[in-house]
mmCIF file of C-alpha atoms in Angstrom:
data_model
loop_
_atom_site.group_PDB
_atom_site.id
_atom_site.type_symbol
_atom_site.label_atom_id
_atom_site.label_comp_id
_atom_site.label_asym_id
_atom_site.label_seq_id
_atom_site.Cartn_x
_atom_site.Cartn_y
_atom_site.Cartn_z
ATOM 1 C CA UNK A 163 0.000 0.000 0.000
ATOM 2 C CA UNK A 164 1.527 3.444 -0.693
ATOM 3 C CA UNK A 165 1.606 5.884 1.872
ATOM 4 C CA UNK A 166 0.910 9.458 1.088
ATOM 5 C CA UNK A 167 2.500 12.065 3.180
ATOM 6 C CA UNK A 168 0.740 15.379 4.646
ATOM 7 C CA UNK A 169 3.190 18.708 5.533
ATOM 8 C CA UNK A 170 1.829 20.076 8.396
ATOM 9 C CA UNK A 171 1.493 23.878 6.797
ATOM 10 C CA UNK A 172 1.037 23.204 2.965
ATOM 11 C CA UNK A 173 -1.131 25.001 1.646
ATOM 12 C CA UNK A 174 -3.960 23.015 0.624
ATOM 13 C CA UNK A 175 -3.099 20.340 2.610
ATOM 14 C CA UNK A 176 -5.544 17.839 4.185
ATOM 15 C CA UNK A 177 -5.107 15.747 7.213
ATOM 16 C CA UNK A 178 -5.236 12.177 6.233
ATOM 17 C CA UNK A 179 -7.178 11.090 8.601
ATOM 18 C CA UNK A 180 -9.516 13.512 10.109
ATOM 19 C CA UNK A 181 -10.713 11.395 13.084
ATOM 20 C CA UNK A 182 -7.172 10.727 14.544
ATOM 21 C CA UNK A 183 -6.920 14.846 14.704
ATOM 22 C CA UNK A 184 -6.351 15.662 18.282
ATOM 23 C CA UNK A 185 -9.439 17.630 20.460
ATOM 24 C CA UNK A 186 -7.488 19.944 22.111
ATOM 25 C CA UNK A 187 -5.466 22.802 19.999
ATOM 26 C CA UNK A 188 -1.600 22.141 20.269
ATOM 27 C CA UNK A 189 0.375 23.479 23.127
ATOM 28 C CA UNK A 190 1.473 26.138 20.477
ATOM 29 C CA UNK A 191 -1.772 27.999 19.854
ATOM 30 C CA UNK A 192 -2.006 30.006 22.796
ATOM 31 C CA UNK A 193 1.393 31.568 22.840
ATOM 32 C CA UNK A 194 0.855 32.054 18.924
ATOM 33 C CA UNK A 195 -2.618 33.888 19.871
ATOM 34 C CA UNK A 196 -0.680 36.245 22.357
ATOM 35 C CA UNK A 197 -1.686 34.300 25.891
ATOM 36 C CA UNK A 198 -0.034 32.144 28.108
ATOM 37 C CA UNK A 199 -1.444 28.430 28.308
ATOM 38 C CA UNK A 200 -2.145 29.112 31.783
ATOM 39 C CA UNK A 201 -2.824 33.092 31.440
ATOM 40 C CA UNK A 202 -5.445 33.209 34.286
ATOM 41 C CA UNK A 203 -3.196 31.929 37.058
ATOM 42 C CA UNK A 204 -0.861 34.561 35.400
ATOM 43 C CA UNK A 205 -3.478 37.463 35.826
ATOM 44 C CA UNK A 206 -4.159 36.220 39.432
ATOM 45 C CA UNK A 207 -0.696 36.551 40.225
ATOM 46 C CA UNK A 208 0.033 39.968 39.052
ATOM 47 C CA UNK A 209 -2.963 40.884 41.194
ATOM 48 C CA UNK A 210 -2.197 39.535 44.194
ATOM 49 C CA UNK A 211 1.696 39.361 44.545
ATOM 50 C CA UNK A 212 2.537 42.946 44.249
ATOM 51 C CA UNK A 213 0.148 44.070 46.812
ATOM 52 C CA UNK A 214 1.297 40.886 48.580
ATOM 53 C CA UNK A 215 4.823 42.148 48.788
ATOM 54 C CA UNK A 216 3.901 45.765 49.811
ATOM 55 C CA UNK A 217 1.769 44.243 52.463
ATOM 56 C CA UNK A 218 4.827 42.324 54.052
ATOM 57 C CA UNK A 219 7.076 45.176 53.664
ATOM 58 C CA UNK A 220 4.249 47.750 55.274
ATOM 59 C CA UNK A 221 4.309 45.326 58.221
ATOM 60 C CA UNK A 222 8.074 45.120 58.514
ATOM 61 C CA UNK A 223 8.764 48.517 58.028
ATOM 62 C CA UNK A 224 6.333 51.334 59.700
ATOM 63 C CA UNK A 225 8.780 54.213 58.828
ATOM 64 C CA UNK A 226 6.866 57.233 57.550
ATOM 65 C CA UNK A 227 9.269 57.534 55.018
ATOM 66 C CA UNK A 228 7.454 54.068 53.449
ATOM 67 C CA UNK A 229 3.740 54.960 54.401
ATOM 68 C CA UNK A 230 4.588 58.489 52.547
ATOM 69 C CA UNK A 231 5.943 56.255 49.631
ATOM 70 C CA UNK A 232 2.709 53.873 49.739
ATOM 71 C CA UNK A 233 0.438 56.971 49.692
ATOM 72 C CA UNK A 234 1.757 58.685 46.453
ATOM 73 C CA UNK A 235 2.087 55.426 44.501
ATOM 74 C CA UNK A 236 -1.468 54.390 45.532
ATOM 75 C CA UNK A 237 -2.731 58.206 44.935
ATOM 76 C CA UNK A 238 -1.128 58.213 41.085
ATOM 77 C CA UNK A 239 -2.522 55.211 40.403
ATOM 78 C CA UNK A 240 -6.185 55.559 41.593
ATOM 79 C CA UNK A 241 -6.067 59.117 39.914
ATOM 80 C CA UNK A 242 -5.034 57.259 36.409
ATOM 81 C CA UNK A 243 -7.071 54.452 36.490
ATOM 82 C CA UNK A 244 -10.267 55.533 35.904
ATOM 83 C CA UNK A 245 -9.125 57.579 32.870
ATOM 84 C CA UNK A 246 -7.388 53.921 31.573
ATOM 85 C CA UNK A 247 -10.171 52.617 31.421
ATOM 86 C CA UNK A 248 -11.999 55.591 29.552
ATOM 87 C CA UNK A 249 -8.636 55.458 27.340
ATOM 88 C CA UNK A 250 -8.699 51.798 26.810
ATOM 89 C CA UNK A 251 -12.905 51.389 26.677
ATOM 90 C CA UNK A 252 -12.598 54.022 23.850
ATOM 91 C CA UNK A 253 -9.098 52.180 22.015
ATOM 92 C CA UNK A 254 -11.691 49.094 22.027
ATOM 93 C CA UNK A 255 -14.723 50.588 20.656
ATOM 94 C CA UNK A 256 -12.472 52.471 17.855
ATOM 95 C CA UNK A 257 -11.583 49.161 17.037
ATOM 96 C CA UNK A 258 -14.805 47.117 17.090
ATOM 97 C CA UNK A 259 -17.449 49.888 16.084
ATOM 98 C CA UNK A 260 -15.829 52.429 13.671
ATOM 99 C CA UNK A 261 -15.071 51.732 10.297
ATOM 100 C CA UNK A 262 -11.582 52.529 9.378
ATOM 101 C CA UNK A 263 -12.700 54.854 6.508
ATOM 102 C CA UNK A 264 -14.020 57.130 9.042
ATOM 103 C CA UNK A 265 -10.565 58.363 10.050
ATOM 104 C CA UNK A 266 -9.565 58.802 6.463
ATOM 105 C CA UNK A 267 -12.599 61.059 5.693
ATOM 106 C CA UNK A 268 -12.196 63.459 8.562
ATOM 107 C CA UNK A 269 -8.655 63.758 8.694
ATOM 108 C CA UNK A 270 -6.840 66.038 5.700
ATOM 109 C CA UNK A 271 -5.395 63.486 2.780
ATOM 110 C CA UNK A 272 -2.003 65.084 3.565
ATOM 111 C CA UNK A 273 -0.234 64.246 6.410
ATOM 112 C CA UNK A 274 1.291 68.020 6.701
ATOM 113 C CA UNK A 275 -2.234 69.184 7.065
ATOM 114 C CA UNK A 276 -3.888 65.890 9.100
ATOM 115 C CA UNK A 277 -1.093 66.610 12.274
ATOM 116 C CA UNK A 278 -2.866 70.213 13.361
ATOM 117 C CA UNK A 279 -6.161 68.679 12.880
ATOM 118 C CA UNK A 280 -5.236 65.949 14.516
ATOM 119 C CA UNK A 281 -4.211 68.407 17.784
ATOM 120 C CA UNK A 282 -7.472 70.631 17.821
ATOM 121 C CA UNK A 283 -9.521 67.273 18.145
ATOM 122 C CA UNK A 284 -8.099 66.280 21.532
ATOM 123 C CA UNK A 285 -10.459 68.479 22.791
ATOM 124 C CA UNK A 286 -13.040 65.264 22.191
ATOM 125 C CA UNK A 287 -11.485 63.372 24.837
ATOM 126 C CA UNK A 288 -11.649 64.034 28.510
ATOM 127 C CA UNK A 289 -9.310 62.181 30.389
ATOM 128 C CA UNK A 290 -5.697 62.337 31.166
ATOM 129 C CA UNK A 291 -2.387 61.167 29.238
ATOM 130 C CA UNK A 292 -2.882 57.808 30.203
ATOM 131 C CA UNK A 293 -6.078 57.809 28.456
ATOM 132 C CA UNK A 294 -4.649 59.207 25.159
ATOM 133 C CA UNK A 295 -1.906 56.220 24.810
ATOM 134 C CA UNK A 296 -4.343 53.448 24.260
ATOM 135 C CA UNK A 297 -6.318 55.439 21.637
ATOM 136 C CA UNK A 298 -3.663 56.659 19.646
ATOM 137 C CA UNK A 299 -2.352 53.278 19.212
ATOM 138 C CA UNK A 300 -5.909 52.109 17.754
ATOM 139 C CA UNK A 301 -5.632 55.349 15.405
ATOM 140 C CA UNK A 302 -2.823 54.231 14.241
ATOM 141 C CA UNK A 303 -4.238 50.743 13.746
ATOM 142 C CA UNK A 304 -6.727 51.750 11.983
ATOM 143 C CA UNK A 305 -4.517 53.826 9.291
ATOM 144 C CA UNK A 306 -4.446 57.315 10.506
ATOM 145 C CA UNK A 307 -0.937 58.607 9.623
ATOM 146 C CA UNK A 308 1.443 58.101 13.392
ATOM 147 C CA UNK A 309 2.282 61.818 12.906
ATOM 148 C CA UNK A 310 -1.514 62.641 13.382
ATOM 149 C CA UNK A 311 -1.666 60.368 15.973
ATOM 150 C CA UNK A 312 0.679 61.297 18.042
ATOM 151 C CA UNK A 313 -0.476 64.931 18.206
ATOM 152 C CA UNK A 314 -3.306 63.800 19.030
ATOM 153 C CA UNK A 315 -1.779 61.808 22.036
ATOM 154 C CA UNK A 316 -0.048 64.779 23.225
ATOM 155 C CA UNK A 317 -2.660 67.518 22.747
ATOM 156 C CA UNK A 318 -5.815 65.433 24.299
ATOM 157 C CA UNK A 319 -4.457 65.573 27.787
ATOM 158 C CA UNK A 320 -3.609 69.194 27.587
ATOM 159 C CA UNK A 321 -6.453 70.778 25.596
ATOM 160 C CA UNK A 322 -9.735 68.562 26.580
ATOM 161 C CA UNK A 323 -12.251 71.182 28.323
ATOM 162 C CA UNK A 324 -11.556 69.630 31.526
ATOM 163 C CA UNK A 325 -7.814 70.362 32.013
ATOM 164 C CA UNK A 326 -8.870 73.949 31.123
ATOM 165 C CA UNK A 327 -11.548 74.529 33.574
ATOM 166 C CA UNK A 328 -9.608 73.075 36.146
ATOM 167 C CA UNK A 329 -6.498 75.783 35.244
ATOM 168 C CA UNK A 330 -9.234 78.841 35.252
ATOM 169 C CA UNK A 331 -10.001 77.868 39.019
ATOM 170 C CA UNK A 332 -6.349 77.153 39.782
ATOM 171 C CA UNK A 333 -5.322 80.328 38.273
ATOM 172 C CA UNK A 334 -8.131 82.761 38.976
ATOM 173 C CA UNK A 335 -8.254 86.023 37.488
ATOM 174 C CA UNK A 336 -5.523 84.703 35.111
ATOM 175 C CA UNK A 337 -6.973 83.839 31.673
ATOM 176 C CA UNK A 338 -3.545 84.779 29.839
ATOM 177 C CA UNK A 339 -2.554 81.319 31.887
ATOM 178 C CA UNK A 340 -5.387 79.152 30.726
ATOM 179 C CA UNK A 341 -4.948 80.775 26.461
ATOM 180 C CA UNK A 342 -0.576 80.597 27.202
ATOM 181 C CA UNK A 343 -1.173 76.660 28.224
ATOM 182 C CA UNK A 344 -3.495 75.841 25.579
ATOM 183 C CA UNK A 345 -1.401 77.987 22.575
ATOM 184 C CA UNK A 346 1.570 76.071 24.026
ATOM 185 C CA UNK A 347 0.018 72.465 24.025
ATOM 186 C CA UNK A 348 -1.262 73.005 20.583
ATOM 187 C CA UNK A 349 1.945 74.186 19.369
ATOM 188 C CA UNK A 350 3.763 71.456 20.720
ATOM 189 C CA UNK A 351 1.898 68.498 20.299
ATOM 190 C CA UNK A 352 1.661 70.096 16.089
ATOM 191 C CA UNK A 353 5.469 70.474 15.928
ATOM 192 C CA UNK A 354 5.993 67.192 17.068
ATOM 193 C CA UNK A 355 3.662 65.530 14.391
ATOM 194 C CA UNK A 356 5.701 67.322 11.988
ATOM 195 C CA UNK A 357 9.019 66.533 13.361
ATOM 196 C CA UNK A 358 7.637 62.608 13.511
ATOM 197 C CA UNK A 359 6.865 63.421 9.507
ATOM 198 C CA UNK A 360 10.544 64.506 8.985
ATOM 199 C CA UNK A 361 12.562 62.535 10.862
ATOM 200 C CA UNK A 362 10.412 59.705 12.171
ATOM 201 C CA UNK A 363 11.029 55.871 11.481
ATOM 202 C CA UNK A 364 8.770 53.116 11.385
ATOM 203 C CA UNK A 365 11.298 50.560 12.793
ATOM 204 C CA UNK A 366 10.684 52.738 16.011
ATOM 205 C CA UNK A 367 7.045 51.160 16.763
ATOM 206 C CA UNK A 368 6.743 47.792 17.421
ATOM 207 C CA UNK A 369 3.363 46.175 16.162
ATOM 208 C CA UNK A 370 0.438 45.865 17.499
ATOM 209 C CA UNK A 371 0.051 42.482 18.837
ATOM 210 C CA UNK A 372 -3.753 42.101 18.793
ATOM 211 C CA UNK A 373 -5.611 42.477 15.725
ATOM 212 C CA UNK A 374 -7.455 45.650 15.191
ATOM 213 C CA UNK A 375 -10.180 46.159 12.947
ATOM 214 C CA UNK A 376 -13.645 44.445 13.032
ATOM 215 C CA UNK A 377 -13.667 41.334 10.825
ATOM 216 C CA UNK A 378 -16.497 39.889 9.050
ATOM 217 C CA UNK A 379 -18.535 37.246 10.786
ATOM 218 C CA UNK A 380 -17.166 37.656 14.123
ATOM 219 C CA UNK A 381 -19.244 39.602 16.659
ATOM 220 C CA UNK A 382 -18.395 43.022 17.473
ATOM 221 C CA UNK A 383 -19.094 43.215 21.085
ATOM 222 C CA UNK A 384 -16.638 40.235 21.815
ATOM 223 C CA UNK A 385 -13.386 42.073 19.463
ATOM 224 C CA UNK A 386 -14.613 44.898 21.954
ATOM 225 C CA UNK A 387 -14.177 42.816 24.981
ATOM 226 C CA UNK A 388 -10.539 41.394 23.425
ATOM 227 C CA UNK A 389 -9.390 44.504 22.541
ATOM 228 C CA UNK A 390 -10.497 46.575 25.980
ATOM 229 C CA UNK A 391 -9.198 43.201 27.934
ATOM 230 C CA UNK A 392 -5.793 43.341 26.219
ATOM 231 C CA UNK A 393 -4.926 47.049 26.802
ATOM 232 C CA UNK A 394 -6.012 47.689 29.839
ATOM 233 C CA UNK A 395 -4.213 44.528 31.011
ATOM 234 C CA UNK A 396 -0.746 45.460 28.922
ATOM 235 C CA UNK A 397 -0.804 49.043 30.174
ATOM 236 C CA UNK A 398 -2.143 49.073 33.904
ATOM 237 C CA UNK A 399 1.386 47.116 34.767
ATOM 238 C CA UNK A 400 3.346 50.422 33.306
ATOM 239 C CA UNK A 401 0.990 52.342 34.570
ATOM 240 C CA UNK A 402 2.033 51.294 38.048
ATOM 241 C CA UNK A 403 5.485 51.096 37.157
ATOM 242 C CA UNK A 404 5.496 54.626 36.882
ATOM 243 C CA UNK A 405 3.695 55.251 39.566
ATOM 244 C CA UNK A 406 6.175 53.504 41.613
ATOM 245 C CA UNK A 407 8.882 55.605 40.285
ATOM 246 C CA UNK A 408 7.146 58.965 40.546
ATOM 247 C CA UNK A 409 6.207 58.055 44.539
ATOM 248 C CA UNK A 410 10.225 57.212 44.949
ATOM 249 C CA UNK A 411 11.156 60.438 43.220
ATOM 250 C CA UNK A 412 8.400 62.331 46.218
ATOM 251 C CA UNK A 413 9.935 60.484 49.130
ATOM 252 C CA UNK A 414 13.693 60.715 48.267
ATOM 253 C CA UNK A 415 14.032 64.459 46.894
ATOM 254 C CA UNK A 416 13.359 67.325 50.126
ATOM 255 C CA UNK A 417 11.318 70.051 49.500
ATOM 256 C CA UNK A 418 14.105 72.469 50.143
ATOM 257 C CA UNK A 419 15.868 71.848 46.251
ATOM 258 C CA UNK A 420 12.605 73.738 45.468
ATOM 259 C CA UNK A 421 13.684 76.800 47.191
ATOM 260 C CA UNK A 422 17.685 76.312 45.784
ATOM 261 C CA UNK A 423 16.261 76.494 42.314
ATOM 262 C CA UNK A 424 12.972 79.206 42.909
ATOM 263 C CA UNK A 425 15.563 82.006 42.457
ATOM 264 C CA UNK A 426 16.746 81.399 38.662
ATOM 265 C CA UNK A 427 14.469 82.518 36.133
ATOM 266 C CA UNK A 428 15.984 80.124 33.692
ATOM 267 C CA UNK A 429 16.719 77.324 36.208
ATOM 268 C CA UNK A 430 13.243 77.096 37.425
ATOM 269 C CA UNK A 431 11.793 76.552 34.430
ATOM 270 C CA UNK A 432 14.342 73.757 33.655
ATOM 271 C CA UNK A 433 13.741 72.709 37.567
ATOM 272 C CA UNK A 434 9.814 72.859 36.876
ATOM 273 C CA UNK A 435 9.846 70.789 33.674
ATOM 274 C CA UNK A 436 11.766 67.922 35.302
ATOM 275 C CA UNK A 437 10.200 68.262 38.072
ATOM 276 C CA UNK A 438 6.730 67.914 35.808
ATOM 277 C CA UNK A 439 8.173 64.338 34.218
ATOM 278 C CA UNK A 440 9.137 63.169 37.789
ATOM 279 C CA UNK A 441 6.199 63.753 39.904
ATOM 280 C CA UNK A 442 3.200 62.449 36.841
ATOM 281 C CA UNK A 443 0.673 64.387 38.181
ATOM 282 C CA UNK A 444 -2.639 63.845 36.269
ATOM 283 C CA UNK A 445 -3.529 66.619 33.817
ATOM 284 C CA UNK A 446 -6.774 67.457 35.842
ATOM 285 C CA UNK A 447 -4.814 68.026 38.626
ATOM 286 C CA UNK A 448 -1.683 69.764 37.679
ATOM 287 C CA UNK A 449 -2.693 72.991 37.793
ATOM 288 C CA UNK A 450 -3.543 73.181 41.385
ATOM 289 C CA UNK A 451 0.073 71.583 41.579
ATOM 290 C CA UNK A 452 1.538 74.703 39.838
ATOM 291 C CA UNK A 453 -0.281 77.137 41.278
ATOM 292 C CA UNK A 454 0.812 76.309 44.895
ATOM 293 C CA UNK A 455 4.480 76.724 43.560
ATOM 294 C CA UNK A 456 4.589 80.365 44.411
ATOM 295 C CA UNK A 457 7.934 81.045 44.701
ATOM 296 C CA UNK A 458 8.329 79.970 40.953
ATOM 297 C CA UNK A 459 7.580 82.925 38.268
ATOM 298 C CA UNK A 460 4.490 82.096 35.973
ATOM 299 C CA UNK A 461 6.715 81.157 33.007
ATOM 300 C CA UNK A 462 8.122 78.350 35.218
ATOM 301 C CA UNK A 463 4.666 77.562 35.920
ATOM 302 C CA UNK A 464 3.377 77.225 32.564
ATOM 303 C CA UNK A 465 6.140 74.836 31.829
ATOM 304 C CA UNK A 466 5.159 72.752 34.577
ATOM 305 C CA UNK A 467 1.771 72.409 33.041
ATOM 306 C CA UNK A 468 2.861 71.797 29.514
ATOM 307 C CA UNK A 469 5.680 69.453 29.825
ATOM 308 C CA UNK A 470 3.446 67.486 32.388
ATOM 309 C CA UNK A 471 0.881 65.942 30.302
ATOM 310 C CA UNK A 472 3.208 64.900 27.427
ATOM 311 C CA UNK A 473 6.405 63.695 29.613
ATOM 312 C CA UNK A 474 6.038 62.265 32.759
ATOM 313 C CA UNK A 475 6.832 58.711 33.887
ATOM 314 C CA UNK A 476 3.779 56.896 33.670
ATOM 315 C CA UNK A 477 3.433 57.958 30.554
ATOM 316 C CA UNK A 478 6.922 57.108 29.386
ATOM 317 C CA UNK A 479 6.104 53.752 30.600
ATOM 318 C CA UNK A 480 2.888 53.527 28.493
ATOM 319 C CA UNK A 481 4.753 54.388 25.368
ATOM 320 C CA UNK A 482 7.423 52.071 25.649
ATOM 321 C CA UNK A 483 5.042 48.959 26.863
ATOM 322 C CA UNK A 484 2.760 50.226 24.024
ATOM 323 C CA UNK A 485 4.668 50.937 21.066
ATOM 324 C CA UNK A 486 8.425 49.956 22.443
ATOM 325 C CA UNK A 487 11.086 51.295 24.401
ATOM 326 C CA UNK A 488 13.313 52.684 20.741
ATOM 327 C CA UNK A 489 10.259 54.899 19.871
ATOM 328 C CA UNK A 490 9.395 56.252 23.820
ATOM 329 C CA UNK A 491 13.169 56.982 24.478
ATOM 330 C CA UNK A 492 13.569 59.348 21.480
ATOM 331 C CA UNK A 493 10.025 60.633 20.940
ATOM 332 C CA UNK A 494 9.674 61.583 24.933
ATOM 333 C CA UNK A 495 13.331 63.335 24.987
ATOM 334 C CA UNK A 496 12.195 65.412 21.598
ATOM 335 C CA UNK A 497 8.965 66.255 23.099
ATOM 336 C CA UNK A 498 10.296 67.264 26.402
ATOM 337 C CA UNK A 499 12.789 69.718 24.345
ATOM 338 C CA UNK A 500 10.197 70.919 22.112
ATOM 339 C CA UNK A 501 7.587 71.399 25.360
ATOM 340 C CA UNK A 502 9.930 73.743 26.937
ATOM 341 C CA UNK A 503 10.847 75.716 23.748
ATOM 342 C CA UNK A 504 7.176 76.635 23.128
ATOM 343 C CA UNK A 505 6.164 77.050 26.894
ATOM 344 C CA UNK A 506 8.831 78.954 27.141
ATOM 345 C CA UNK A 507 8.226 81.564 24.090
ATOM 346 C CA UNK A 508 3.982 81.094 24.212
ATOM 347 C CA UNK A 509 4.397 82.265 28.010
ATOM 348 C CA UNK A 510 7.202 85.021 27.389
ATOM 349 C CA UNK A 511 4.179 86.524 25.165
ATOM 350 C CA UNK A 512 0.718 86.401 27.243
ATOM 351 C CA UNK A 513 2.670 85.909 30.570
#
């Protein structure tokens, strides 16, 4: 009897002998679909352990220096979370519910003209920066040009009516504060499209791992279910990460390097904008941040509230978990430079 071989992979290949075909799907498939085989004792863990660990630590150590440290990282991350989930609720229902040729007939056919457009829209989206992450990475998905995008990402946390109010009531009787921090954002977050349209390179974003888009025959609601579960999941863990590192930077640096650096008009607004990065306040709550900095001159200020939103740690973290570590080092550096450069002649205008 001859014996007719099947390659596993051929196309157009048929198993032989379709009852002998195992039940189960090879060890394989779930690492190929993106999941550990045993992915929910994996979620459980990451729950539990970490506050596992700060539990045992808490009870071994009840310096205030710690409880201080506990309190900020806990405070960022409540803050952020419920604007992840807006973010990464919204990344999933751009994905599942809105055709892709949406995007292409708002936006301006050429990129040059898409990136400013781009930055007025983040007015649409209320939340803060880690909000903006999740969504821009489904724009891109769905073929908006990354330049667009990415003003987008760093104008929505800046420019949303929210973040505005919130500066008015920080800043009363100041309007030229409220018009010199949205002119600023909106300058910034358009330069940086354009630089990303000049200089940017692909190879810097790493692919999307889940599929984006709906497909036909599959049911919308569950590819909005896959796609919320799978970025809220990938970017909560940076998310704390950068918590973790902004509640360090709180507990470790005294409040008196304020006062060594308050007295430079030019070093304070270098001092403010790293201070901005280190401490990740929330957009909606920066300004009350900057306004108790008193001893700092408004131009410092304004800094503070521009470089905030588009550099800060959490949301370095975001960037590299979400589109990779080559693209967050070099676009977050360029934006912080760019930031300051257009706080810094937006303010010496209205301010």
């Amino acid at each position: 009897m001859q014996k007719t071989e099947v390659l596993a992979g051929e196309p157009g290949a048929t198993p032989a002998d379709p009852s002998r075909s195992p039940a189960a799907p090879p060890a394989g498939d779930a690492a190929a679909q993106g999941w550990p085989r045993f992915w929910p004792a994996v979620l459980l863990g990451a729950a539990v352990l970490p506050g596992a660990v700060v539990f045992v630590v808490g009870r071994w150590s009840g310096g205030q220096a710690f409880q201080a440290w506990r309190t900020v990282c806990l405070a960022v991350t409540v803050q952020a979370l419920p604007f992840l989930l807006l973010g990464t609720a919204l990344s999933g229902a751009i994905n599942a519910f809105v055709p892709a040729g949406v995007f292409s007939r708002l936006l301006p056919r050429r990129a040059v003209l898409a990136v400013p457009v781009a930055g007025v829209a983040g007015v649409v989206l209320p939340g803060c920066e880690c909000a903006s992450v999740p969504v821009a990475n489904s724009l891109i998905s769905r073929g908006v040009t990354p330049a667009a995008a990415f003003a987008f990402l760093l104008s929505a946390p800046a420019v949303n009516p929210v973040v505005l109010t919130a500066t008015a009531i920080a800043f009363p009787g100041n309007p030229a504060m409220v018009w010199a921090r949205l002119l600023a954002s909106l300058v910034t977050a358009a330069a940086m499209g354009w630089l990303w349209l000049l200089l940017g390179r692909e190879k810097w974003l790493r692919p999307a791992v889940r599929h984006t888009g709906h497909r036909p025959g599959h049911s919308r609601w569950t590819e909005f279910r896959q796609g919320f579960q799978h970025d809220f999941l990938h970017a909560g863990g940076f998310l704390v990460l950068g918590a973790m590192a902004a509640a360090t930077f709180n507990v470790t640096v005294p409040h008196t390097v304020l006062d060594a650096f308050s007295g430079s008009p030019w070093l304070s607004v270098l001092f403010l904008a790293a201070l901005a990065v280190l401490l990740a306040v929330c957009s909606e709550a920066d300004a009350f941040v900057a306004a108790s900095l008193t001893g700092f001159s408004p131009l410092a200020r304004l800094t503070f509230m521009v470089v905030g939103p588009m550099v800060d740690l959490k949301l370095i973290a975001l960037q590299a978990g979400t589109f990779g570590r080559a693209f967050a080092a070099r676009f977050s550096a360029a934006t912080a430079v760019v930031a300051i450069l257009c706080s810094t002649i937006v303010g010496g205008v209205l301010l």
